[in-house]
mmCIF file of C-alpha atoms in Angstrom:
data_model
loop_
_atom_site.group_PDB
_atom_site.id
_atom_site.type_symbol
_atom_site.label_atom_id
_atom_site.label_comp_id
_atom_site.label_asym_id
_atom_site.label_seq_id
_atom_site.Cartn_x
_atom_site.Cartn_y
_atom_site.Cartn_z
ATOM 1 C CA UNK A 1 -126.310 -118.972 -7.279
ATOM 2 C CA UNK A 2 -127.274 -121.293 -10.104
ATOM 3 C CA UNK A 3 -127.914 -125.029 -8.778
ATOM 4 C CA UNK A 4 -124.608 -126.386 -10.274
ATOM 5 C CA UNK A 5 -123.130 -129.167 -8.391
ATOM 6 C CA UNK A 6 -119.502 -130.722 -8.939
ATOM 7 C CA UNK A 7 -118.718 -134.120 -7.591
ATOM 8 C CA UNK A 8 -116.013 -135.239 -6.016
ATOM 9 C CA UNK A 9 -114.289 -131.704 -5.000
ATOM 10 C CA UNK A 10 -111.108 -133.248 -4.597
ATOM 11 C CA UNK A 11 -109.324 -136.248 -5.836
ATOM 12 C CA UNK A 12 -106.395 -138.007 -6.177
ATOM 13 C CA UNK A 13 -105.965 -140.681 -7.736
ATOM 14 C CA UNK A 14 -103.360 -143.442 -9.639
ATOM 15 C CA UNK A 15 -101.534 -143.364 -12.964
ATOM 16 C CA UNK A 16 -103.790 -145.729 -15.178
ATOM 17 C CA UNK A 17 -106.920 -145.863 -13.646
ATOM 18 C CA UNK A 18 -110.446 -144.591 -14.492
ATOM 19 C CA UNK A 19 -111.850 -141.820 -13.207
ATOM 20 C CA UNK A 20 -115.114 -140.187 -13.633
ATOM 21 C CA UNK A 21 -116.130 -136.493 -12.384
ATOM 22 C CA UNK A 22 -119.910 -136.051 -12.104
ATOM 23 C CA UNK A 23 -121.506 -132.197 -13.164
ATOM 24 C CA UNK A 24 -124.921 -132.032 -11.329
ATOM 25 C CA UNK A 25 -127.300 -129.067 -12.313
ATOM 26 C CA UNK A 26 -130.839 -128.061 -11.098
ATOM 27 C CA UNK A 27 -131.671 -125.652 -13.679
ATOM 28 C CA UNK A 28 -132.658 -127.512 -16.389
ATOM 29 C CA UNK A 29 -130.288 -125.886 -18.705
ATOM 30 C CA UNK A 30 -129.466 -127.054 -22.291
ATOM 31 C CA UNK A 31 -125.863 -126.583 -22.303
ATOM 32 C CA UNK A 32 -123.109 -127.899 -20.093
ATOM 33 C CA UNK A 33 -119.139 -127.773 -20.705
ATOM 34 C CA UNK A 34 -116.152 -129.060 -18.895
ATOM 35 C CA UNK A 35 -112.836 -127.017 -18.880
ATOM 36 C CA UNK A 36 -109.402 -127.524 -17.241
ATOM 37 C CA UNK A 37 -107.717 -124.838 -15.703
ATOM 38 C CA UNK A 38 -103.909 -125.195 -15.444
ATOM 39 C CA UNK A 39 -101.499 -122.518 -14.374
ATOM 40 C CA UNK A 40 -100.431 -120.151 -17.312
ATOM 41 C CA UNK A 41 -103.094 -121.564 -19.950
ATOM 42 C CA UNK A 42 -106.401 -120.287 -18.221
ATOM 43 C CA UNK A 43 -109.647 -122.263 -19.240
ATOM 44 C CA UNK A 44 -109.536 -124.318 -21.684
ATOM 45 C CA UNK A 45 -112.559 -126.788 -22.965
ATOM 46 C CA UNK A 46 -112.823 -130.264 -22.957
ATOM 47 C CA UNK A 47 -116.051 -130.971 -24.131
ATOM 48 C CA UNK A 48 -119.389 -129.629 -24.247
ATOM 49 C CA UNK A 49 -122.999 -131.011 -24.709
ATOM 50 C CA UNK A 50 -125.776 -129.042 -26.315
ATOM 51 C CA UNK A 51 -128.863 -131.636 -24.961
ATOM 52 C CA UNK A 52 -129.308 -134.982 -23.901
ATOM 53 C CA UNK A 53 -127.193 -137.300 -25.698
ATOM 54 C CA UNK A 54 -125.756 -134.579 -28.034
ATOM 55 C CA UNK A 55 -121.717 -133.954 -26.861
ATOM 56 C CA UNK A 56 -119.036 -132.579 -29.210
ATOM 57 C CA UNK A 57 -115.471 -131.879 -28.695
ATOM 58 C CA UNK A 58 -113.353 -129.021 -27.217
ATOM 59 C CA UNK A 59 -109.320 -127.696 -27.617
ATOM 60 C CA UNK A 60 -108.059 -130.215 -25.148
ATOM 61 C CA UNK A 61 -110.670 -133.692 -25.691
ATOM 62 C CA UNK A 62 -107.907 -136.288 -26.096
ATOM 63 C CA UNK A 63 -108.088 -138.679 -23.363
ATOM 64 C CA UNK A 64 -111.224 -137.793 -21.914
ATOM 65 C CA UNK A 65 -114.910 -138.837 -23.025
ATOM 66 C CA UNK A 66 -117.923 -137.154 -21.603
ATOM 67 C CA UNK A 67 -121.741 -138.887 -21.610
ATOM 68 C CA UNK A 68 -124.767 -136.940 -21.111
ATOM 69 C CA UNK A 69 -127.965 -139.563 -20.137
ATOM 70 C CA UNK A 70 -130.146 -136.647 -18.838
ATOM 71 C CA UNK A 71 -130.606 -132.763 -18.739
ATOM 72 C CA UNK A 72 -129.101 -132.647 -14.827
ATOM 73 C CA UNK A 73 -125.902 -134.540 -15.556
ATOM 74 C CA UNK A 74 -122.570 -134.344 -17.155
ATOM 75 C CA UNK A 75 -120.209 -136.806 -16.669
ATOM 76 C CA UNK A 76 -116.822 -136.380 -17.665
ATOM 77 C CA UNK A 77 -114.648 -139.359 -17.706
ATOM 78 C CA UNK A 78 -110.341 -140.115 -17.732
ATOM 79 C CA UNK A 79 -110.326 -143.710 -18.978
ATOM 80 C CA UNK A 80 -106.565 -143.945 -18.009
ATOM 81 C CA UNK A 81 -105.434 -141.096 -15.740
ATOM 82 C CA UNK A 82 -102.190 -139.461 -16.530
ATOM 83 C CA UNK A 83 -100.319 -137.497 -14.843
ATOM 84 C CA UNK A 84 -100.688 -134.202 -17.322
ATOM 85 C CA UNK A 85 -104.484 -134.582 -16.467
ATOM 86 C CA UNK A 86 -103.691 -133.109 -12.798
ATOM 87 C CA UNK A 87 -105.774 -129.888 -13.110
ATOM 88 C CA UNK A 88 -108.737 -128.032 -11.735
ATOM 89 C CA UNK A 89 -111.636 -128.931 -13.540
ATOM 90 C CA UNK A 90 -114.834 -126.808 -13.947
ATOM 91 C CA UNK A 91 -118.191 -127.692 -15.006
ATOM 92 C CA UNK A 92 -120.772 -124.596 -16.425
ATOM 93 C CA UNK A 93 -123.932 -124.518 -17.553
ATOM 94 C CA UNK A 94 -125.941 -121.868 -20.084
ATOM 95 C CA UNK A 95 -129.315 -122.323 -20.528
ATOM 96 C CA UNK A 96 -129.108 -120.679 -24.097
ATOM 97 C CA UNK A 97 -125.847 -120.633 -26.585
ATOM 98 C CA UNK A 98 -125.480 -117.279 -26.573
ATOM 99 C CA UNK A 99 -126.813 -116.518 -22.705
ATOM 100 C CA UNK A 100 -124.012 -116.217 -19.666
ATOM 101 C CA UNK A 101 -122.479 -119.224 -18.374
ATOM 102 C CA UNK A 102 -122.538 -120.024 -14.177
ATOM 103 C CA UNK A 103 -119.679 -122.157 -13.300
ATOM 104 C CA UNK A 104 -119.358 -125.092 -10.657
ATOM 105 C CA UNK A 105 -116.513 -124.885 -7.661
ATOM 106 C CA UNK A 106 -114.385 -126.749 -9.520
ATOM 107 C CA UNK A 107 -112.881 -130.417 -8.855
ATOM 108 C CA UNK A 108 -108.973 -130.708 -7.938
ATOM 109 C CA UNK A 109 -107.985 -133.793 -9.285
ATOM 110 C CA UNK A 110 -104.209 -134.839 -8.306
ATOM 111 C CA UNK A 111 -102.808 -138.047 -10.489
ATOM 112 C CA UNK A 112 -99.832 -139.325 -9.041
ATOM 113 C CA UNK B 1 -110.911 -120.531 -33.873
ATOM 114 C CA UNK B 2 -111.790 -117.255 -32.895
ATOM 115 C CA UNK B 3 -109.360 -116.072 -30.364
ATOM 116 C CA UNK B 4 -109.030 -113.042 -28.024
ATOM 117 C CA UNK B 5 -105.886 -111.309 -26.475
ATOM 118 C CA UNK B 6 -105.828 -109.152 -23.567
ATOM 119 C CA UNK B 7 -102.793 -107.471 -21.424
ATOM 120 C CA UNK B 8 -101.770 -109.804 -18.964
ATOM 121 C CA UNK B 9 -102.501 -107.564 -15.818
ATOM 122 C CA UNK B 10 -103.165 -104.014 -15.059
ATOM 123 C CA UNK B 11 -103.414 -101.989 -11.907
ATOM 124 C CA UNK B 12 -105.994 -99.464 -10.415
ATOM 125 C CA UNK B 13 -106.683 -97.155 -7.832
ATOM 126 C CA UNK B 14 -109.282 -97.811 -5.792
ATOM 127 C CA UNK B 15 -112.845 -95.679 -6.427
ATOM 128 C CA UNK B 16 -111.233 -95.393 -10.272
ATOM 129 C CA UNK B 17 -112.719 -96.366 -13.365
ATOM 130 C CA UNK B 18 -110.986 -99.187 -15.388
ATOM 131 C CA UNK B 19 -110.864 -99.886 -19.098
ATOM 132 C CA UNK B 20 -109.999 -103.786 -19.787
ATOM 133 C CA UNK B 21 -109.276 -104.058 -23.540
ATOM 134 C CA UNK B 22 -109.685 -107.275 -25.276
ATOM 135 C CA UNK B 23 -108.824 -107.818 -29.011
ATOM 136 C CA UNK B 24 -110.848 -110.236 -31.071
ATOM 137 C CA UNK B 25 -109.855 -109.326 -34.741
ATOM 138 C CA UNK B 26 -111.063 -113.124 -36.084
ATOM 139 C CA UNK B 27 -114.496 -112.485 -34.060
ATOM 140 C CA UNK B 28 -117.821 -113.828 -36.812
ATOM 141 C CA UNK B 29 -121.204 -112.112 -37.233
ATOM 142 C CA UNK B 30 -122.500 -114.390 -34.822
ATOM 143 C CA UNK B 31 -120.101 -114.377 -31.675
ATOM 144 C CA UNK B 32 -121.034 -113.333 -28.866
ATOM 145 C CA UNK B 33 -118.596 -111.038 -26.850
ATOM 146 C CA UNK B 34 -118.740 -112.093 -22.834
ATOM 147 C CA UNK B 35 -116.459 -111.220 -20.116
ATOM 148 C CA UNK B 36 -115.873 -113.212 -16.798
ATOM 149 C CA UNK B 37 -114.308 -112.728 -13.807
ATOM 150 C CA UNK B 38 -112.475 -115.476 -11.616
ATOM 151 C CA UNK B 39 -111.327 -115.047 -8.041
ATOM 152 C CA UNK B 40 -108.794 -117.394 -6.410
ATOM 153 C CA UNK B 41 -110.016 -120.578 -5.818
ATOM 154 C CA UNK B 42 -113.294 -119.628 -7.437
ATOM 155 C CA UNK B 43 -115.345 -120.879 -10.749
ATOM 156 C CA UNK B 44 -115.310 -117.722 -13.054
ATOM 157 C CA UNK B 45 -118.597 -115.001 -12.483
ATOM 158 C CA UNK B 46 -120.236 -114.049 -15.370
ATOM 159 C CA UNK B 47 -119.970 -110.115 -15.726
ATOM 160 C CA UNK B 48 -121.464 -109.186 -18.681
ATOM 161 C CA UNK B 49 -122.042 -110.048 -22.281
ATOM 162 C CA UNK B 50 -123.140 -108.486 -25.760
ATOM 163 C CA UNK B 51 -123.714 -108.881 -29.518
ATOM 164 C CA UNK B 52 -122.951 -105.447 -31.355
ATOM 165 C CA UNK B 53 -124.500 -102.438 -29.270
ATOM 166 C CA UNK B 54 -123.217 -101.200 -25.789
ATOM 167 C CA UNK B 55 -124.334 -103.159 -22.749
ATOM 168 C CA UNK B 56 -125.051 -102.173 -19.449
ATOM 169 C CA UNK B 57 -125.516 -103.672 -16.133
ATOM 170 C CA UNK B 58 -124.754 -103.607 -12.299
ATOM 171 C CA UNK B 59 -122.046 -104.838 -12.214
ATOM 172 C CA UNK B 60 -120.076 -103.461 -15.277
ATOM 173 C CA UNK B 61 -120.782 -101.843 -18.917
ATOM 174 C CA UNK B 62 -119.213 -103.024 -22.251
ATOM 175 C CA UNK B 63 -118.210 -100.981 -25.032
ATOM 176 C CA UNK B 64 -118.224 -102.719 -28.302
ATOM 177 C CA UNK B 65 -115.938 -101.420 -31.119
ATOM 178 C CA UNK B 66 -117.974 -100.558 -34.769
ATOM 179 C CA UNK B 67 -116.342 -102.972 -36.672
ATOM 180 C CA UNK B 68 -116.693 -105.518 -33.247
ATOM 181 C CA UNK B 69 -113.105 -106.240 -33.356
ATOM 182 C CA UNK B 70 -112.092 -105.221 -30.191
ATOM 183 C CA UNK B 71 -113.772 -104.585 -26.850
ATOM 184 C CA UNK B 72 -113.065 -102.977 -23.259
ATOM 185 C CA UNK B 73 -114.701 -104.008 -19.964
ATOM 186 C CA UNK B 74 -115.639 -100.539 -17.835
ATOM 187 C CA UNK B 75 -115.695 -101.053 -14.069
ATOM 188 C CA UNK B 76 -117.080 -97.490 -13.319
ATOM 189 C CA UNK B 77 -115.266 -97.395 -9.515
ATOM 190 C CA UNK B 78 -112.988 -100.360 -8.740
ATOM 191 C CA UNK B 79 -113.300 -101.715 -5.359
ATOM 192 C CA UNK B 80 -110.843 -103.973 -3.614
ATOM 193 C CA UNK B 81 -113.128 -106.981 -4.280
ATOM 194 C CA UNK B 82 -112.659 -106.414 -8.268
ATOM 195 C CA UNK B 83 -109.096 -107.293 -7.957
ATOM 196 C CA UNK B 84 -109.260 -110.642 -10.170
ATOM 197 C CA UNK B 85 -108.320 -112.393 -13.302
ATOM 198 C CA UNK B 86 -110.773 -111.079 -15.891
ATOM 199 C CA UNK B 87 -111.197 -112.983 -19.045
ATOM 200 C CA UNK B 88 -112.927 -111.656 -22.430
ATOM 201 C CA UNK B 89 -114.638 -114.779 -24.151
ATOM 202 C CA UNK B 90 -116.453 -115.145 -27.728
ATOM 203 C CA UNK B 91 -119.235 -117.495 -27.340
ATOM 204 C CA UNK B 92 -118.931 -119.060 -31.010
ATOM 205 C CA UNK B 93 -121.992 -120.472 -32.352
ATOM 206 C CA UNK B 94 -120.928 -123.949 -33.753
ATOM 207 C CA UNK B 95 -124.429 -125.457 -33.120
ATOM 208 C CA UNK B 96 -123.131 -125.443 -29.436
ATOM 209 C CA UNK B 97 -121.685 -122.221 -28.236
ATOM 210 C CA UNK B 98 -118.602 -123.363 -27.903
ATOM 211 C CA UNK B 99 -116.740 -120.965 -25.479
ATOM 212 C CA UNK B 100 -112.800 -120.329 -26.038
ATOM 213 C CA UNK B 101 -111.464 -118.513 -23.095
ATOM 214 C CA UNK B 102 -107.974 -116.540 -23.404
ATOM 215 C CA UNK B 103 -105.205 -116.211 -20.827
ATOM 216 C CA UNK B 104 -107.116 -112.787 -19.313
ATOM 217 C CA UNK B 105 -105.904 -109.701 -17.535
ATOM 218 C CA UNK B 106 -105.355 -110.240 -13.702
ATOM 219 C CA UNK B 107 -106.444 -106.769 -12.438
ATOM 220 C CA UNK B 108 -104.334 -105.193 -9.239
ATOM 221 C CA UNK B 109 -106.689 -102.383 -7.116
ATOM 222 C CA UNK B 110 -104.643 -100.254 -4.863
ATOM 223 C CA UNK B 111 -105.749 -98.940 -1.716
#
């Protein structure tokens, strides 16, 4: 299995509080991605990174920010969590842009 | 953005071949076609990918149409463990190779 770890695996938080999810990899892969998965929507890309300090928006980036200060860590921050951000969040990594991506086990976030 | 279209669900008998279709009529010349599958409560798992030519690996085969506007994932002998949601995906070369997922096909395998 690819060395990719998401933390926390489960989190319950209150509306309006900040939340940070962490994706950590030991593969030294260049590309990292954050997705959310909701019933009926499949996986939707939130943000992605193509190198340290190089990030770009995906299709559902509103309300989320990311940071990548070193190769191994990609952080997803919800500045002020809302109930609509209740979801399962997946991190993925890939070595080359066109290559296969490896996914983490997911973080289940509930905003109450 | 380039999108993919897949049937919502398909059914197969165990030990029979399965052909999962995908349409991607807006694909660009540099977009790669990837397939992933997802079991319940797990992250997606890579199956296969290609650009123009057909591809084979230990899990499956990928047949890509000559005009690249469609592709087919072929599972040669379905097993009960192959029951999953299969996603046909385009890796779009925008500098970051962002990956756009469609809704996927839920594959049911009957014993």
